[in-house]
mmCIF file with all atom_site columns, C-alpha atoms in Angstrom:
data_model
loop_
_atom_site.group_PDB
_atom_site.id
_atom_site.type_symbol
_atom_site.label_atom_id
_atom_site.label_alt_id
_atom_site.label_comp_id
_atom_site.label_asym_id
_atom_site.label_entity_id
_atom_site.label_seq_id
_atom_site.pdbx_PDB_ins_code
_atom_site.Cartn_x
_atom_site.Cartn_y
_atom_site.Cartn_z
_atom_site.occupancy
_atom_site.B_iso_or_equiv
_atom_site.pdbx_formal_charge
_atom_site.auth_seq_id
_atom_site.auth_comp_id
_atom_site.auth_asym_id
_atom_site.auth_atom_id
_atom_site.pdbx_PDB_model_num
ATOM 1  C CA . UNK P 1 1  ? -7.272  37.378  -3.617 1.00 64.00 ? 1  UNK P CA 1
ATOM 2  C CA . UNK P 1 2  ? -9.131  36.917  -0.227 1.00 70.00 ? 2  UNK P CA 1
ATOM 3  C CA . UNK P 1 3  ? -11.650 34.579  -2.460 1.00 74.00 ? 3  UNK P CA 1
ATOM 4  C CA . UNK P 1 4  ? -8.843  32.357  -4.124 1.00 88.00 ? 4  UNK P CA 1
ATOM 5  C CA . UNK P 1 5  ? -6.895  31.661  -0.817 1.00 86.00 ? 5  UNK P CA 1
ATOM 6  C CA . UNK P 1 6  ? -10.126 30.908  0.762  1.00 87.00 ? 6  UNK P CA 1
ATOM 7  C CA . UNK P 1 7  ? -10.904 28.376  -2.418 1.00 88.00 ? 7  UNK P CA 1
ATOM 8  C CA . UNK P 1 8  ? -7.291  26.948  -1.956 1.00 88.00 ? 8  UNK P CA 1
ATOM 9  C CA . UNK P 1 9  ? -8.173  26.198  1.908  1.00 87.00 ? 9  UNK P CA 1
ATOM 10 C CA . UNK P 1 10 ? -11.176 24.317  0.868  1.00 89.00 ? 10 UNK P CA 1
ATOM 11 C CA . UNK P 1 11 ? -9.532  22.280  -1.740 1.00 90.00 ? 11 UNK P CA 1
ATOM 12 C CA . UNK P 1 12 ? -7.077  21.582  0.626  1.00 88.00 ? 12 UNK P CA 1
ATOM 13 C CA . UNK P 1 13 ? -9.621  20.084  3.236  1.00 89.00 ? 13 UNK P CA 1
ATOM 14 C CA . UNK P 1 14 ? -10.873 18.282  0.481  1.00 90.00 ? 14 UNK P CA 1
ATOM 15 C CA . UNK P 1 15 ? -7.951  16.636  -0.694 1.00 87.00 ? 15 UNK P CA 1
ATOM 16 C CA . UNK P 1 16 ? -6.709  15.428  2.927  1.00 84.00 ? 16 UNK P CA 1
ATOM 17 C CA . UNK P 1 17 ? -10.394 14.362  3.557  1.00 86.00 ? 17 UNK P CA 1
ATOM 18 C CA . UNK P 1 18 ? -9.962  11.628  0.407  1.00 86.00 ? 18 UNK P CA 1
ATOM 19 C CA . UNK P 1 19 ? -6.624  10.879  1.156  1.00 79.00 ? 19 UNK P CA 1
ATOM 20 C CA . UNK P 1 20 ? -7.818  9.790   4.827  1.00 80.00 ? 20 UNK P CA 1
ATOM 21 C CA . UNK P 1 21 ? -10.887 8.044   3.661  1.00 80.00 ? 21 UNK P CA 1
ATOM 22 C CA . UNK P 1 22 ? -8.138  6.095   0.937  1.00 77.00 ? 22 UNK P CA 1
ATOM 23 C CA . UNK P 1 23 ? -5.701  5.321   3.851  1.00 72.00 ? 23 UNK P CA 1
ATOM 24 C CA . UNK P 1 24 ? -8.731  3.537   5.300  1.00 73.00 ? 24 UNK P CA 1
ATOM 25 C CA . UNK P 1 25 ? -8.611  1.420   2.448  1.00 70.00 ? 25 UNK P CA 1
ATOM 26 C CA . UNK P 1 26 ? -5.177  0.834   1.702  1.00 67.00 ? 26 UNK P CA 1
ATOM 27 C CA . UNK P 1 27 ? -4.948  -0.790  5.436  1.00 65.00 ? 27 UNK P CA 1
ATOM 28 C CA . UNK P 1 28 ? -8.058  -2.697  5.093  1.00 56.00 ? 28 UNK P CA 1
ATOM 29 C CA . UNK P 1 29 ? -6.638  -4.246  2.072  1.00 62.00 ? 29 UNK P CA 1
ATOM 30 C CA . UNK P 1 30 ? -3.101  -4.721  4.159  1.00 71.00 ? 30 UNK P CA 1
ATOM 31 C CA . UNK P 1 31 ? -1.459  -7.875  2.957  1.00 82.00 ? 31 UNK P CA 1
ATOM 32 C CA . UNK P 1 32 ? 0.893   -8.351  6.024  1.00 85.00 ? 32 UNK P CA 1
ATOM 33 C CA . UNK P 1 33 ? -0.982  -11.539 6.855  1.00 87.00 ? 33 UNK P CA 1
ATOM 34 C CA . UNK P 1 34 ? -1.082  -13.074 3.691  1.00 90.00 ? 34 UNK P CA 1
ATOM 35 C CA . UNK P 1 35 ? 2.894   -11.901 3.525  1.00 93.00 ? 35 UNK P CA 1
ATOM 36 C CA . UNK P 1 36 ? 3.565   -13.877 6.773  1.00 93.00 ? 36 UNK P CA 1
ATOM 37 C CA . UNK P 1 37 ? 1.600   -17.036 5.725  1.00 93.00 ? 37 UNK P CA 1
ATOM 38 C CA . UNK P 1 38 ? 3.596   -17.342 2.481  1.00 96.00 ? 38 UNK P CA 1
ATOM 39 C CA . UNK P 1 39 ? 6.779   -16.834 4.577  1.00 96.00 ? 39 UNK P CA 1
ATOM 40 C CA . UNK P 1 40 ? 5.960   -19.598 6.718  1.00 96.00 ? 40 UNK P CA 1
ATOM 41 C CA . UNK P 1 41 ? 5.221   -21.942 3.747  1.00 96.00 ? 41 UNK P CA 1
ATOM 42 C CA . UNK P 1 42 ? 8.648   -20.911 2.275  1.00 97.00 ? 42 UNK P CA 1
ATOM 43 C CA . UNK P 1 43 ? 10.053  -21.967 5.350  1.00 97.00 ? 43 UNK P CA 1
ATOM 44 C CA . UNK P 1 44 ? 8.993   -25.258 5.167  1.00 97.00 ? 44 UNK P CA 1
ATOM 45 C CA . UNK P 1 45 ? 10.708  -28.409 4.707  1.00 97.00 ? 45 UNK P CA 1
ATOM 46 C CA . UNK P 1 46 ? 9.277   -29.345 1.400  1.00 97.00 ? 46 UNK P CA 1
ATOM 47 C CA . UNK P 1 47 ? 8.934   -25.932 0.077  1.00 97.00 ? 47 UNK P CA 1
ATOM 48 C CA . UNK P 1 48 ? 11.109  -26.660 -2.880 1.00 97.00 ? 48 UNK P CA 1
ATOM 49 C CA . UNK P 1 49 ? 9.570   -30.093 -3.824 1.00 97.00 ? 49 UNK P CA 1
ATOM 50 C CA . UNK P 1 50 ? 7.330   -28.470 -6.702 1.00 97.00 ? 50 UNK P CA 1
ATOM 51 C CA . UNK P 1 51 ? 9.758   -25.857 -7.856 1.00 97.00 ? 51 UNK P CA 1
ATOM 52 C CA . UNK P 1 52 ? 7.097   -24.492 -9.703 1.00 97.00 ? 52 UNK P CA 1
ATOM 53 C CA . UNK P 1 53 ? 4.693   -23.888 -6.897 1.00 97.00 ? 53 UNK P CA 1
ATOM 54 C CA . UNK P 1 54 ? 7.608   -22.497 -4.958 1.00 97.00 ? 54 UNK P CA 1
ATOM 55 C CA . UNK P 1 55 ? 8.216   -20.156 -7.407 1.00 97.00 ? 55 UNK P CA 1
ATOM 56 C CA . UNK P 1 56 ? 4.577   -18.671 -7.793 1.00 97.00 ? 56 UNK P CA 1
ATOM 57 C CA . UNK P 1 57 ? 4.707   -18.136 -3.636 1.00 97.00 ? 57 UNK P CA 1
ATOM 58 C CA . UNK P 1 58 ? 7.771   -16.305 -4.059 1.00 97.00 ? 58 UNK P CA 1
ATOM 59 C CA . UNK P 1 59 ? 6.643   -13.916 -6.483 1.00 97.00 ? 59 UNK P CA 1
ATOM 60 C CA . UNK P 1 60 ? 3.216   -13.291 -5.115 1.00 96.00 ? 60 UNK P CA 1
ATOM 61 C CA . UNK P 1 61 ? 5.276   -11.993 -1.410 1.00 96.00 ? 61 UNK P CA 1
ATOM 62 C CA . UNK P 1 62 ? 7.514   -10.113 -3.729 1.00 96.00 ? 62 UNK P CA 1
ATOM 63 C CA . UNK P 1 63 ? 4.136   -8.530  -5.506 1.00 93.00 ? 63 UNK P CA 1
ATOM 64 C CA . UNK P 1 64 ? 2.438   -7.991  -1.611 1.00 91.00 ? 64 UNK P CA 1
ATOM 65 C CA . UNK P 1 65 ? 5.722   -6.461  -0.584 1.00 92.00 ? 65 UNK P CA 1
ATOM 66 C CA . UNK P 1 66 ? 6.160   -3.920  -3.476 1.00 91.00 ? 66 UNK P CA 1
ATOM 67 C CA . UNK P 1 67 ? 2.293   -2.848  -3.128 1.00 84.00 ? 67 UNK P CA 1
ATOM 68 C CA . UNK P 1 68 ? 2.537   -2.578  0.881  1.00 84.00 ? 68 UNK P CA 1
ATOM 69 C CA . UNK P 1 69 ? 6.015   -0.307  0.276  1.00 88.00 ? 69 UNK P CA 1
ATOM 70 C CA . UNK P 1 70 ? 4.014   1.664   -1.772 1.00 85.00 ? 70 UNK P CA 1
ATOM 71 C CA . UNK P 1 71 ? 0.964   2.008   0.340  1.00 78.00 ? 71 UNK P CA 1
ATOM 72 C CA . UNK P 1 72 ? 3.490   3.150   3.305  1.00 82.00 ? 72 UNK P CA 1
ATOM 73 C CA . UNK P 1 73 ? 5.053   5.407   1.135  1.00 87.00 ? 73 UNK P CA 1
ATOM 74 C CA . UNK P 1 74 ? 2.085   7.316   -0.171 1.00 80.00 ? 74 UNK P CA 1
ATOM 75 C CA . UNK P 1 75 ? 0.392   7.323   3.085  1.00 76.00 ? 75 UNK P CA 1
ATOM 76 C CA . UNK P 1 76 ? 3.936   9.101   4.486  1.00 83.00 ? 76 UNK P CA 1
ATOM 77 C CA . UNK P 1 77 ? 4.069   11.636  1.383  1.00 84.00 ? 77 UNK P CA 1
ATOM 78 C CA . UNK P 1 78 ? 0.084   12.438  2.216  1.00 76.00 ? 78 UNK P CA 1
ATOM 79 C CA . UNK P 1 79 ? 0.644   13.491  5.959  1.00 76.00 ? 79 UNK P CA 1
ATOM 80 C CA . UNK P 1 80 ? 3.826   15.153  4.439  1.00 77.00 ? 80 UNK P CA 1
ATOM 81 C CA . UNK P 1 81 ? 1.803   17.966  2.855  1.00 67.00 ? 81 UNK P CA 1
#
């Protein structure tokens, strides 16, 4: 029993270990800046001039906004355990 708690501790370690080194990535790869430059273009006067255009920025923040919610939410699940 002594051997599989032991084993258990180390797995542990190991699994907090990668899900620290993958935190590091998830922020690197952070799109808050690239979410506040296509706010400030929807913002813009003209921003609806080429409807189409318009479109594709809204949908790419909606896509950068779903994937950071779900970076901050695993990240907050990880230090939960």
């Amino acid at each position: 029993v002594k051997i599989e708690f032991d084993e258990l501790i180390r797995r542990y370690q190991d699994l907090m270990k990668r899900a620290a080194d993958l935190r590091v990535i998830f922020d690197a790869a952070s799109p808050v800046g690239e979410i506040a430059e296509l706010e400030a273009r929807a913002a813009a006067p003209d921003f609806w001039n080429d409807n189409d255009a318009a479109q594709r920025v809204l949908q790419r923040r909606q896509r950068l906004q779903e994937d950071h919610e779900l970076a901050i939410s695993l990240k907050q699940r990880a230090d939960d355990l």
